[in-house]
Tab-separated table of C-alpha atoms and ligand atoms in Angstrom:
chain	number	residue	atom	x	y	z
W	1	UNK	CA	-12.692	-1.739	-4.256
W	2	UNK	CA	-16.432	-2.201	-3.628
W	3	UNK	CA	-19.264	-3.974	-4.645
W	4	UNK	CA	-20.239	-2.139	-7.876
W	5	UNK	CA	-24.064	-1.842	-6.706
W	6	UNK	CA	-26.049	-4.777	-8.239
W	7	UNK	CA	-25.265	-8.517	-8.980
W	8	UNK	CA	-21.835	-9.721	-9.171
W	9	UNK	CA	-19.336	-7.965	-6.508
W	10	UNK	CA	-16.284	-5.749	-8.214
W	11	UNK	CA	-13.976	-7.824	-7.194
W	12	UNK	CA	-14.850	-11.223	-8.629
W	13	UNK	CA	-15.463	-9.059	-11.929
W	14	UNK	CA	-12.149	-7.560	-11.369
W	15	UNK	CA	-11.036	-11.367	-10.694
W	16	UNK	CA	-12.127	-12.541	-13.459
W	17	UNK	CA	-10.515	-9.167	-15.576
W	18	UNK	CA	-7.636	-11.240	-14.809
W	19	UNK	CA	-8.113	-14.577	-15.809
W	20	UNK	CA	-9.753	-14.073	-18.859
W	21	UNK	CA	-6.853	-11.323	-19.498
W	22	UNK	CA	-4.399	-14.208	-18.300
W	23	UNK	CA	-6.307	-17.054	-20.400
W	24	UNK	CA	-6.367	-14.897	-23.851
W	25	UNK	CA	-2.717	-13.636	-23.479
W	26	UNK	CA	-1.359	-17.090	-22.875
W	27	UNK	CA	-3.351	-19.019	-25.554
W	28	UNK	CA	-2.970	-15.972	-27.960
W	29	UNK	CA	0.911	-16.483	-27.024
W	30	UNK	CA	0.969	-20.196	-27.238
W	31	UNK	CA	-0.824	-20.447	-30.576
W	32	UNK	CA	0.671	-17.413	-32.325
W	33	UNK	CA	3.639	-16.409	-30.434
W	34	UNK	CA	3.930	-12.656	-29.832
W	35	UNK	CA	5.888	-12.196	-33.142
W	36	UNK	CA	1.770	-12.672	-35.255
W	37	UNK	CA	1.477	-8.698	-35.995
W	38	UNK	CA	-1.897	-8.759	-35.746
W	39	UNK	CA	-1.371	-10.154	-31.905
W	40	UNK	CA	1.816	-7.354	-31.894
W	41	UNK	CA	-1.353	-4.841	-33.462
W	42	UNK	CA	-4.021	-5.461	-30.996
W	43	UNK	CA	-1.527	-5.573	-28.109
W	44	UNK	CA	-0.642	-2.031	-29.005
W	45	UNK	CA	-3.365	-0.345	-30.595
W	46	UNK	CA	-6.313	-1.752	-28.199
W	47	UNK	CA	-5.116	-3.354	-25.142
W	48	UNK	CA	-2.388	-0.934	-24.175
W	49	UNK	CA	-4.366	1.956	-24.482
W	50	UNK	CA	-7.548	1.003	-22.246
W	51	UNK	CA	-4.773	-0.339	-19.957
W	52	UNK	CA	-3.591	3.255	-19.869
W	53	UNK	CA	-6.728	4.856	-20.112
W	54	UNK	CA	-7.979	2.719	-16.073
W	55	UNK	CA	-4.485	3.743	-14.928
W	56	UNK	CA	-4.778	7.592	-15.520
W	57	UNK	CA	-8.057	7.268	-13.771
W	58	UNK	CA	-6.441	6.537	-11.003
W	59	UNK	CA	-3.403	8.830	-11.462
W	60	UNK	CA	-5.259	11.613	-12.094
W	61	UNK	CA	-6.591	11.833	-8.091
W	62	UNK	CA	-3.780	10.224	-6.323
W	63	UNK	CA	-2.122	14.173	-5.430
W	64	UNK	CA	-5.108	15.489	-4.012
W	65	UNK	CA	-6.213	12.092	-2.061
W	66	UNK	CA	-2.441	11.753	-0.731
W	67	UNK	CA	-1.339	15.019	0.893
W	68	UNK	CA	-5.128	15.260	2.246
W	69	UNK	CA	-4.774	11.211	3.568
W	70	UNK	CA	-1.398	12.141	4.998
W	71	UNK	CA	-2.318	15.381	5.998
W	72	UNK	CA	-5.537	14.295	8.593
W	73	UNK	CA	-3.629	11.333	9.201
W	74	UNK	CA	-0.661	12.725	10.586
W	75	UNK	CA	-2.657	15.772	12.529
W	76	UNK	CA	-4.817	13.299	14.035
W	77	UNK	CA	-1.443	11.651	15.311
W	78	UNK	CA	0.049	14.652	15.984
W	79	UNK	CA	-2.956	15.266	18.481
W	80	UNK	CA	-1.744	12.337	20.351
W	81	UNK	CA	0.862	14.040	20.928
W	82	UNK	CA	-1.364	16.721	23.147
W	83	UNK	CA	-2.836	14.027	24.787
W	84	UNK	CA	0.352	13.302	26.416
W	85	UNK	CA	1.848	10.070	27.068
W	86	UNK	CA	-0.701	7.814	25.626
W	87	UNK	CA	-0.218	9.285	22.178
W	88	UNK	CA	3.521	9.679	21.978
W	89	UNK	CA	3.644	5.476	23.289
W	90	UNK	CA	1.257	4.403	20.339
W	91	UNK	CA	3.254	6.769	17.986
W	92	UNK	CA	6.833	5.400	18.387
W	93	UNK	CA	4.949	1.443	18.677
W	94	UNK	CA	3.031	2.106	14.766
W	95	UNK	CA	6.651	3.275	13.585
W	96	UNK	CA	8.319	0.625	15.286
W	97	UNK	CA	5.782	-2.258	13.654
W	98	UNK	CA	5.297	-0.723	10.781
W	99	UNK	CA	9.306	-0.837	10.096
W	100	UNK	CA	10.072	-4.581	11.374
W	101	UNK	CA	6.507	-4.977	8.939
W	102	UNK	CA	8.258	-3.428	5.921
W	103	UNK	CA	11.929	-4.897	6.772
W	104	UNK	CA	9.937	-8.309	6.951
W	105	UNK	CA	8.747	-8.117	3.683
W	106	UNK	CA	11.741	-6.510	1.855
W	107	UNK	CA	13.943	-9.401	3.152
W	108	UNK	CA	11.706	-12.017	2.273
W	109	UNK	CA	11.179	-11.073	-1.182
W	110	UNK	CA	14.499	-9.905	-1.684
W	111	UNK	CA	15.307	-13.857	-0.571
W	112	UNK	CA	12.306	-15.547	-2.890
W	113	UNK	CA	12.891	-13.305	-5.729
W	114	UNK	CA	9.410	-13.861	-7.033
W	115	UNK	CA	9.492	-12.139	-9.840
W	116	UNK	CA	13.036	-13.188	-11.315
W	117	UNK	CA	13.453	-15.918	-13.930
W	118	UNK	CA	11.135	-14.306	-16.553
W	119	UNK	CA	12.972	-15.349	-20.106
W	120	UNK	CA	15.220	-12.054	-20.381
W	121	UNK	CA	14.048	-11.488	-24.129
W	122	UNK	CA	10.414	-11.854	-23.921
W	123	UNK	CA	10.559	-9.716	-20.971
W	124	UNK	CA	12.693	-6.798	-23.092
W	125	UNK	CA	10.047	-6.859	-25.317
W	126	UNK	CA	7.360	-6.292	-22.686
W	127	UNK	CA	9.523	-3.267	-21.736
W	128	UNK	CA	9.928	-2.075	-25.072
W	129	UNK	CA	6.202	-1.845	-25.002
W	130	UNK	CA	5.643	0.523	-22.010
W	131	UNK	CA	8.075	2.275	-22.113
W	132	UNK	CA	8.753	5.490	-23.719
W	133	UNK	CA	12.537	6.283	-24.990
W	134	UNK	CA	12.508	9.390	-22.591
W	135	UNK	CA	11.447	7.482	-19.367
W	136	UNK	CA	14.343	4.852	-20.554
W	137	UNK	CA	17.138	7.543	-20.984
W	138	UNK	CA	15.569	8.979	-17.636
W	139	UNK	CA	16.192	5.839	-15.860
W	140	UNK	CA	19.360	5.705	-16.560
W	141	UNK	CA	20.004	9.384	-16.032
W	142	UNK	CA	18.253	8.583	-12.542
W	143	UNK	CA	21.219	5.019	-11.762
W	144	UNK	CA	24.340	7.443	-12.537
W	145	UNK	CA	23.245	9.990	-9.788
W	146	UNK	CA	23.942	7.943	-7.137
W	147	UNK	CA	24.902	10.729	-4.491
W	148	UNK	CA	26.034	10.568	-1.052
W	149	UNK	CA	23.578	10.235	2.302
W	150	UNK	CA	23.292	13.339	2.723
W	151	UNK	CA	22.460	14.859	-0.396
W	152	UNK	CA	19.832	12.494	-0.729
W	153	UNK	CA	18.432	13.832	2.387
W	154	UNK	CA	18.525	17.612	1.508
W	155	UNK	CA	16.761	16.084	-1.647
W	156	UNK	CA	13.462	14.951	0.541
W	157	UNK	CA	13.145	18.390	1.130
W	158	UNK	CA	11.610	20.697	-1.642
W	159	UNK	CA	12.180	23.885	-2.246
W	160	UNK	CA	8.989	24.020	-3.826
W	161	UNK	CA	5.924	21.721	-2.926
W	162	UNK	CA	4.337	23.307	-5.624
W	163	UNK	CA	6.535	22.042	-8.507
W	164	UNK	CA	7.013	18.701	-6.801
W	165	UNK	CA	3.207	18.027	-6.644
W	166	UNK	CA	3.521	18.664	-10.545
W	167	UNK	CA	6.155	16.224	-10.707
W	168	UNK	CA	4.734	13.357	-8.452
W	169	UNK	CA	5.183	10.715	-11.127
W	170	UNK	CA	8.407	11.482	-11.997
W	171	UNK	CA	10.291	11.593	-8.688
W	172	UNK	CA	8.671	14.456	-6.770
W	173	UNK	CA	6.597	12.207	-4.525
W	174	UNK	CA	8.923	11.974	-1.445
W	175	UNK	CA	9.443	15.725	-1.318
W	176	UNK	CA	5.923	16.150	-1.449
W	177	UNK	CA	4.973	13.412	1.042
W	178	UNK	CA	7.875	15.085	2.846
W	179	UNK	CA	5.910	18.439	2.545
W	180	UNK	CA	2.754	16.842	3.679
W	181	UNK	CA	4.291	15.447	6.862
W	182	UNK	CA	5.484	18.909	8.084
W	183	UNK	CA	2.087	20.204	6.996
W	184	UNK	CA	0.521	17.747	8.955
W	185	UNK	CA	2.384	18.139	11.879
W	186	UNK	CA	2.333	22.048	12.152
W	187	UNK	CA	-1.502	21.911	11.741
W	188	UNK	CA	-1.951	20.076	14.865
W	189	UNK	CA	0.425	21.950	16.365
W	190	UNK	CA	-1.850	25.172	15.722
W	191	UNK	CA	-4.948	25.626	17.956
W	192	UNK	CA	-7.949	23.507	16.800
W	193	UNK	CA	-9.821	26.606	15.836
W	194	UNK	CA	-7.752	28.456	13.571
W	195	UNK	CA	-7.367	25.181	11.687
W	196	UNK	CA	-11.018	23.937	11.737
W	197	UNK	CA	-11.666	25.604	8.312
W	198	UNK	CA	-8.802	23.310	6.345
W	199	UNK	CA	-9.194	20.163	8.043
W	200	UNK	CA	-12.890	20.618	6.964
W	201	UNK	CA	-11.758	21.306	3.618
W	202	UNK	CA	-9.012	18.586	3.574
W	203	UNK	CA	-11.771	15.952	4.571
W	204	UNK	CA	-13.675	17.315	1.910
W	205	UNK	CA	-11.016	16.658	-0.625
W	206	UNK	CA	-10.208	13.404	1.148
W	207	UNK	CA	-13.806	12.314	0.541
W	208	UNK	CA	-14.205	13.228	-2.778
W	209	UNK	CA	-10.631	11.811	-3.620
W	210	UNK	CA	-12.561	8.587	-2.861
W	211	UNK	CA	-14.876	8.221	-4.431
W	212	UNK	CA	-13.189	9.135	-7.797
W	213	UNK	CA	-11.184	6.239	-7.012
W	214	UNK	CA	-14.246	4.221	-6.602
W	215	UNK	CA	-14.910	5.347	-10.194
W	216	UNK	CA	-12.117	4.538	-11.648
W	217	UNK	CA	-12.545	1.215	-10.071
W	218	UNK	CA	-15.905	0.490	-11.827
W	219	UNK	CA	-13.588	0.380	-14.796
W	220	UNK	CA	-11.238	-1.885	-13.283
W	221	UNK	CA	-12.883	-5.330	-14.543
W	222	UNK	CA	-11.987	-3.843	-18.241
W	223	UNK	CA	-8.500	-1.842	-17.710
W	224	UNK	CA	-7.137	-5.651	-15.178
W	225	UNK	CA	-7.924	-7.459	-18.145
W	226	UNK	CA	-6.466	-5.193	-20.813
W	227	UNK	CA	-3.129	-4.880	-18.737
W	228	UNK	CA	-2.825	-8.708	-18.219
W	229	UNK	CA	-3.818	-9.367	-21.433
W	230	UNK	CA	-0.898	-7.163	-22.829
W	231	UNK	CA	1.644	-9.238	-20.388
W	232	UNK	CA	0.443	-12.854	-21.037
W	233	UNK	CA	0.502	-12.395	-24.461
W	234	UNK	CA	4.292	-11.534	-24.567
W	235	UNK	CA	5.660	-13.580	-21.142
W	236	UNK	CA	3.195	-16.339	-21.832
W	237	UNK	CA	2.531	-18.833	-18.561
W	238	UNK	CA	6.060	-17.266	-17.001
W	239	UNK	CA	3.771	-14.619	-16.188
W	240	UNK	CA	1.182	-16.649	-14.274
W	241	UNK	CA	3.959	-18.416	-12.277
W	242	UNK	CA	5.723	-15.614	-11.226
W	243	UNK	CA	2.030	-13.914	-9.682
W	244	UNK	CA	1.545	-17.593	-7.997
W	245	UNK	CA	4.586	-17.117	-6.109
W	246	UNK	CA	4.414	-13.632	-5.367
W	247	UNK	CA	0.423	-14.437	-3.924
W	248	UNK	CA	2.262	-16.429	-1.580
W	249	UNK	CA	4.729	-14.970	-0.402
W	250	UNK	CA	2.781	-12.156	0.534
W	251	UNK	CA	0.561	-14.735	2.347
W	252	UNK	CA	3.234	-16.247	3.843
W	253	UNK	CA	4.817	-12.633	5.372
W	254	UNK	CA	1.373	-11.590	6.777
W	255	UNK	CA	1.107	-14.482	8.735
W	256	UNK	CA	4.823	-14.383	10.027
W	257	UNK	CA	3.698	-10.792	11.172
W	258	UNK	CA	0.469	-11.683	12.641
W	259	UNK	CA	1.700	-14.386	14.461
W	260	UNK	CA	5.370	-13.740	15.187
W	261	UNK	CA	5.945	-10.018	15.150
W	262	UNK	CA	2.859	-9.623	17.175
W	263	UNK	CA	2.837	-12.398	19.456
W	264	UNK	CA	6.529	-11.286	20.113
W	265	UNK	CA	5.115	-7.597	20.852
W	266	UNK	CA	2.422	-8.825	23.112
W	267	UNK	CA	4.467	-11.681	25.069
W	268	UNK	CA	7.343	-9.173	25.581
W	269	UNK	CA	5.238	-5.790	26.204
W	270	UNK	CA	2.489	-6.892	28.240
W	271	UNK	CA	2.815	-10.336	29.166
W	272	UNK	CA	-0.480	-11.456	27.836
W	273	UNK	CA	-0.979	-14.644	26.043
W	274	UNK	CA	-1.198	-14.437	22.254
W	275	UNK	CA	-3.219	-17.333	21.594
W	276	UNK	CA	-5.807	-16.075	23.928
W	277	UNK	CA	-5.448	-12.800	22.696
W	278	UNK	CA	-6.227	-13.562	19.161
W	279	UNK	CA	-9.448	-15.836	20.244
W	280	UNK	CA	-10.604	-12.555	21.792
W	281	UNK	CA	-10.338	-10.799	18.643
W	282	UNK	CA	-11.395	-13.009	16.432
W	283	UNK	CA	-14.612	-11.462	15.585
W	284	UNK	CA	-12.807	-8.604	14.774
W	285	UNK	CA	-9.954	-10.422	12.356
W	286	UNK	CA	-13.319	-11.986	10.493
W	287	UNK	CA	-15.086	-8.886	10.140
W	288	UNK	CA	-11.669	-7.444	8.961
W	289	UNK	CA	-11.467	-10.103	6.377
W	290	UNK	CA	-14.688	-10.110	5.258
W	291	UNK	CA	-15.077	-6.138	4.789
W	292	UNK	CA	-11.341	-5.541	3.714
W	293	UNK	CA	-11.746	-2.068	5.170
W	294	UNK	CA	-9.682	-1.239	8.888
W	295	UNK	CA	-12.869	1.454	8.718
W	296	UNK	CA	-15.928	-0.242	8.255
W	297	UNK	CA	-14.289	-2.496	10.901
W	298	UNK	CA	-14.009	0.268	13.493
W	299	UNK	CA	-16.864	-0.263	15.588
W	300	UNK	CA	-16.270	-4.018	16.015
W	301	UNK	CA	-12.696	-3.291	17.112
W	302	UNK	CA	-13.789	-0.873	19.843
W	303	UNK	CA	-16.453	-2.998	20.940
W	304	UNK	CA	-14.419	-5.743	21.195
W	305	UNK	CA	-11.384	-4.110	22.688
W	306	UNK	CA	-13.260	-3.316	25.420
W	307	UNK	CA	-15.434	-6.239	26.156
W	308	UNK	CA	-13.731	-9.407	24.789
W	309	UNK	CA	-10.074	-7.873	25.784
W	310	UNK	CA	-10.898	-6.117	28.355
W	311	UNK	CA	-9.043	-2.850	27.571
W	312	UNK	CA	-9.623	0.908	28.950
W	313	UNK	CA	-12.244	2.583	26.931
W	314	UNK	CA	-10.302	5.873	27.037
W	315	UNK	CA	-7.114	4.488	25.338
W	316	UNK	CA	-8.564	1.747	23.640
W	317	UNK	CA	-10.847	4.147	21.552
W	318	UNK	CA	-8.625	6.434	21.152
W	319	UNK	CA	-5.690	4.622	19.827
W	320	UNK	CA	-7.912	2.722	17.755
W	321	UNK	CA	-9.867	5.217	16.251
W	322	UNK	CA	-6.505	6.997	15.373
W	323	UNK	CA	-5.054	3.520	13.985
W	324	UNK	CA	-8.216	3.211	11.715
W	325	UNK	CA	-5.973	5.423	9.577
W	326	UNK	CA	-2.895	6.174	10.447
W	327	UNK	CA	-1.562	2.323	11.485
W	328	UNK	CA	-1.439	0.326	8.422
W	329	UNK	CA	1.121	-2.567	9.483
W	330	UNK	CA	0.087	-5.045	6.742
W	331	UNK	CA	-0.943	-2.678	3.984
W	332	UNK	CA	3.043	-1.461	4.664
W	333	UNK	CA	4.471	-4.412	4.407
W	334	UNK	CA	2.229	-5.870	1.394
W	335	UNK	CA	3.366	-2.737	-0.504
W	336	UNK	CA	6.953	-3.535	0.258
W	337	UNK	CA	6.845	-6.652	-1.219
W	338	UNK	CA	4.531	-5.692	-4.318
W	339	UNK	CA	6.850	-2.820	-5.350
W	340	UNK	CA	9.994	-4.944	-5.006
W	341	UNK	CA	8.330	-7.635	-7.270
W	342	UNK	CA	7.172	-5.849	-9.900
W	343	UNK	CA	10.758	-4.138	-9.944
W	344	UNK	CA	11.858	-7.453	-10.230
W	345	UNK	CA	9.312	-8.776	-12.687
W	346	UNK	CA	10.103	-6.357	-15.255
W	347	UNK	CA	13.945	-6.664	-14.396
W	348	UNK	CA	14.494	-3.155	-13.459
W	349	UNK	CA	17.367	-3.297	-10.938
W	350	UNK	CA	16.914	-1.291	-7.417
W	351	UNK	CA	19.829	-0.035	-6.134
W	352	UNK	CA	20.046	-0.445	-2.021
W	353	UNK	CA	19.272	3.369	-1.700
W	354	UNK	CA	16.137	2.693	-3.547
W	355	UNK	CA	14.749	0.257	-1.995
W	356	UNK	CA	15.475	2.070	1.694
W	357	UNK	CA	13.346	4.715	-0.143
W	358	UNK	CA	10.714	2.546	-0.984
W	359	UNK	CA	10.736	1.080	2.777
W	360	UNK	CA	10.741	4.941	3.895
W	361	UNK	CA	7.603	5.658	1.470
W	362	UNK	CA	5.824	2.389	2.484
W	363	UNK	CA	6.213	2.868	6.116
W	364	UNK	CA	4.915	6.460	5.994
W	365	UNK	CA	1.961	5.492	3.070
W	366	UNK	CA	0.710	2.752	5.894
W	367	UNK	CA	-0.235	6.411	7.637
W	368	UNK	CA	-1.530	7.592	3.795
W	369	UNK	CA	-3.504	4.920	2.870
W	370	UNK	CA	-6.964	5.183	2.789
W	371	UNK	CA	-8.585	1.925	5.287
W	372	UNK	CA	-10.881	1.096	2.664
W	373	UNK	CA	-10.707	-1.722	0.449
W	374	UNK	CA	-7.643	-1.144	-2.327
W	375	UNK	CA	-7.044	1.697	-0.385
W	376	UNK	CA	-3.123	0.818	-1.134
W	377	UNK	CA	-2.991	0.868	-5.288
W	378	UNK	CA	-3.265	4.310	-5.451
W	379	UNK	CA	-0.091	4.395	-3.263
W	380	UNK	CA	1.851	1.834	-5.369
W	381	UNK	CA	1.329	2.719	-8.184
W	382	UNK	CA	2.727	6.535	-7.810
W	383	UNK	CA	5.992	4.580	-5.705
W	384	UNK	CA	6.456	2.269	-8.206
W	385	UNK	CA	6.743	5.535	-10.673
W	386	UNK	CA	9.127	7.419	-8.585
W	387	UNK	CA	11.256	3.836	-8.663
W	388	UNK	CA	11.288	4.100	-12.213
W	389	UNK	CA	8.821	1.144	-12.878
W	390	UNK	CA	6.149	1.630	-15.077
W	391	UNK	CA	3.187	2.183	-13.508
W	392	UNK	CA	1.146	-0.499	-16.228
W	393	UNK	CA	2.784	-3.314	-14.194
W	394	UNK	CA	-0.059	-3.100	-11.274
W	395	UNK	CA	-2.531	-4.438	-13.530
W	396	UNK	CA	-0.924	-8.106	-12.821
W	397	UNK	CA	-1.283	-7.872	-8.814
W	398	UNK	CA	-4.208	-5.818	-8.969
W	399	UNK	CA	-6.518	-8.571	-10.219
W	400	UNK	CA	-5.422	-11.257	-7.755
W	401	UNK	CA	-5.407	-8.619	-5.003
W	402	UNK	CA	-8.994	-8.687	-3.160
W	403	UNK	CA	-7.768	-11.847	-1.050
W	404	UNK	CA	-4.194	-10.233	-0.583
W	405	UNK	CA	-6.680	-6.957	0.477
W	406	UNK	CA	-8.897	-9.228	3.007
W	407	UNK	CA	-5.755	-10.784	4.427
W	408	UNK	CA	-3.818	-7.485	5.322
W	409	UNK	CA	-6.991	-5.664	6.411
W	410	UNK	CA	-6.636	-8.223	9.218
W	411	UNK	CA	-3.160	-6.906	10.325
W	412	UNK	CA	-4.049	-3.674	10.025
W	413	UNK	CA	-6.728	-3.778	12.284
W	414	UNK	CA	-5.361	-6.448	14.827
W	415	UNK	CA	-2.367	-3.643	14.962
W	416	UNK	CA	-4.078	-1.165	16.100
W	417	UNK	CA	-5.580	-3.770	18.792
W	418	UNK	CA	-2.376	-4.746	20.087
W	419	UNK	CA	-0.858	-1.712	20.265
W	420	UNK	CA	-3.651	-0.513	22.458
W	421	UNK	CA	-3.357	-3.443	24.811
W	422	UNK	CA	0.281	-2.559	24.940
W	423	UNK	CA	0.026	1.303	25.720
W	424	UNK	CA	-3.225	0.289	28.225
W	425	UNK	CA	-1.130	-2.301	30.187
W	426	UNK	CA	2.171	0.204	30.034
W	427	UNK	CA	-0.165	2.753	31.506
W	428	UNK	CA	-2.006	0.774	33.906
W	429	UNK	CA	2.322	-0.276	35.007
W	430	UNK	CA	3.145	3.505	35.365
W	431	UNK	CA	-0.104	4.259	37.333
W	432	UNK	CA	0.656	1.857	39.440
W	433	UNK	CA	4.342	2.844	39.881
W	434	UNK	CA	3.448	7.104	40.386
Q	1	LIG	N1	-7.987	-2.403	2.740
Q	1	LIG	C1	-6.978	-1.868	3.588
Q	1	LIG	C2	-7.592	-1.338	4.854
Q	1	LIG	O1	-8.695	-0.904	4.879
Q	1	LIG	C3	-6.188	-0.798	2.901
Q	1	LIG	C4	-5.352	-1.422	1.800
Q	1	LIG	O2	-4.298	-1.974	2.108
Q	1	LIG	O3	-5.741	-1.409	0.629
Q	1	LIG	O4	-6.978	-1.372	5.888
């Protein structure tokens, strides 16, 4: 989410998408009650459409931005894996934080339940709304074929990538993110020549995948307010309670990883002090939070790696440049969390094996997701799909989300830095050893 250009930045008009939306839905509900037909006849002749109409927007892109996202991403950290040591260290350390990231943030909100307690009627009726009879008979086609480990397994592979791109939305997106993992792999596996061609064209696509997500964004203000609007006006201030909650818990779980998983990593792998550590890299946590983009934040992070930590330019810009994109601790674990609550929110009951999916498809979208700011939503929204939520429900977070954005950028980023201190000082260890 960027500024849109002139005057007010997208994301206070996005902001305020929501609290007008929030505002109108709850007095409309209050004064009313959702039974008024003309409140039941603007709810689903005006609002639920343009609510539809932002999220196909962003639908409409997310195949093409994903398997080219995951595709450079994972190439890029496949490379590592030519450069030896170095890469293969800061590989298994992003899968290694990125899964206590997501576990952290499943358990937590598993515990809190944020999004329980809405009034089981009024939140039938808000299902009732989104949902089509055939998605409804195809959830509950989806709960009875509970099958065994394995099967499941053999079931992330496709037979045809083809036909599962076609059917991201309904189920097909772990196959194909599956797909795009082996794609990704083999390509770097190839010799850099041969391959130039697609990973030109792939950051091509990539690039223009962008920016039609920075479209659909323009339209956000409208679409945030038409979505909330539709929720408030059937859960009331439930609704508003349940987001408060969920804000902080998310809050709450980014810190706990910033400053306990991390410090943890950094006392245990390299012996440094954390406190000190962080007041090195504070210019690059600000400039995180301010720019809510691991990207734009590159060059600070280098330049401060180097000068302010004190870390090896070779491995410092290399593992940081490759963890612009492909380490994504806190965007992994704030998707976690978001996914479960909506779930939760509009009572639809994970099973466990679902939710070890979604932690599988958040830990390997931290390597799909774009570091630019609300470079996650396009990710949610398709998981929260293949979960069998519907996909209208991101239009509550999504308003409130530009602080959540700031606030994970700041993991992501700080990641990559202490995973590079952690690989330089294991190096400079094994130097000194051989
Ligand atoms: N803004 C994040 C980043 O650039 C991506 C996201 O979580 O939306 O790292």
């Amino acid at each position: 989410m960027q500024t849109s250009g002139r005057g007010v930045p997208l994301h206070l008009k996005i902001f305020a998408g929501l609290a007008f939306g929030a505002a109108a839905g709850a007095l409309c509900q209050a004064l009313l009650g959702y039974d008024h037909p003309g409140l039941q006849a603007f709810v689903k002749d005006y609002a639920q459409p343009i609510g539809q109409l932002f999220l196909r927007l962003i639908f409409m892109i997310v195949v093409p931005l994903l398997f080219s996202a995951l595709v450079l991403g994972v190439a890029e950290i496949g490379d590592a894996r030519r450069v030896g040591r170095v890469g293969m260290r800061s590989l298994l350390l992003t899968v290694v934080l990125s899964s206590l990231a997501v576990i952290l943030g499943l358990t937590l909100v598993n515990l809190i339940q944020p999004g329980a307690g809405i009034d089981p009627e009024r939140r039938n009726e808000l299902m009732q709304l989104y949902a089509k009879p055939e998605d409804a008979a195809k959830s509950i086609e989806q709960g009875k074929q509970a099958t065994s480990w394995l099967q499941t397994l053999v079931e992330i592979v496709p037979r045809n990538p083809i036909t599962e791109s076609a059917r991201a939305l309904e189920g097909g997106l772990l196959p194909f993110m599956f797909f795009a993992l082996v794609f990704g792999i083999a390509m770097a596996s190839v010799e850099a020549e041969k391959t130039a061609a697609v990973k030109a064209f792939l950051e091509g696509v990539f690039a223009i995948s962008i920016k039609v997500i920075e479209f659909a964004m323009r339209f956000a203000p409208v679409g945030v307010f038409a979505l909330v609007f539709s929720t408030t006006a059937v859960l009331g201030l439930d609704a508003i309670a349940a987001l408060g909650k969920y804000v902080l818990l998310v809050l709450f779980a980014l810190a706990f990883h910033q400053f306990g998983v991390y410090s943890l990593t950094l006392k245990l792998l390299t012996r440094r002090n954390p406190i000190q550590f962080f007041r090195q890299i504070r210019s690059v946590m600000l400039t995180a939070f301010a720019t809510s983009s691991s990207n734009a934040t590159l060059p600070t992070a280098l330049r401060s790696a180097q000068e302010d930590v004190g870390l090896p330019r070779d491995v410092s810009s290399f593992v940081l440049t490759i963890g612009a994109t492909g380490n994504q601790n806190g965007t992994a674990l704030f998707e976690g969390i978001t996914i479960l609550f909506l779930a939760q929110f509009f009572g639809v009951d994970l099973t466990l094996s679902q939710q070890l999916t979604v932690m599988g498809m958040a830990i390997v979208a931290g390597v799909g997701t774009a570091g630019v700011p609300g470079g996650a939503w396009p990710m949610i929204a398709i998981i929260l799909q293949s979960v069998g939520v519907q996909p209208e429900a991101i239009g509550i977070a999504l308003g409130i989300d530009r602080i959540l954005d700031m606030s994970r950028t700041v993991l992501n980023v700080s990641g990559d830095i202490v995973i590079a201190a952690c690989v330089s000082d294991w190096e400079a260890r094994s130097e000194a050893k051989g």
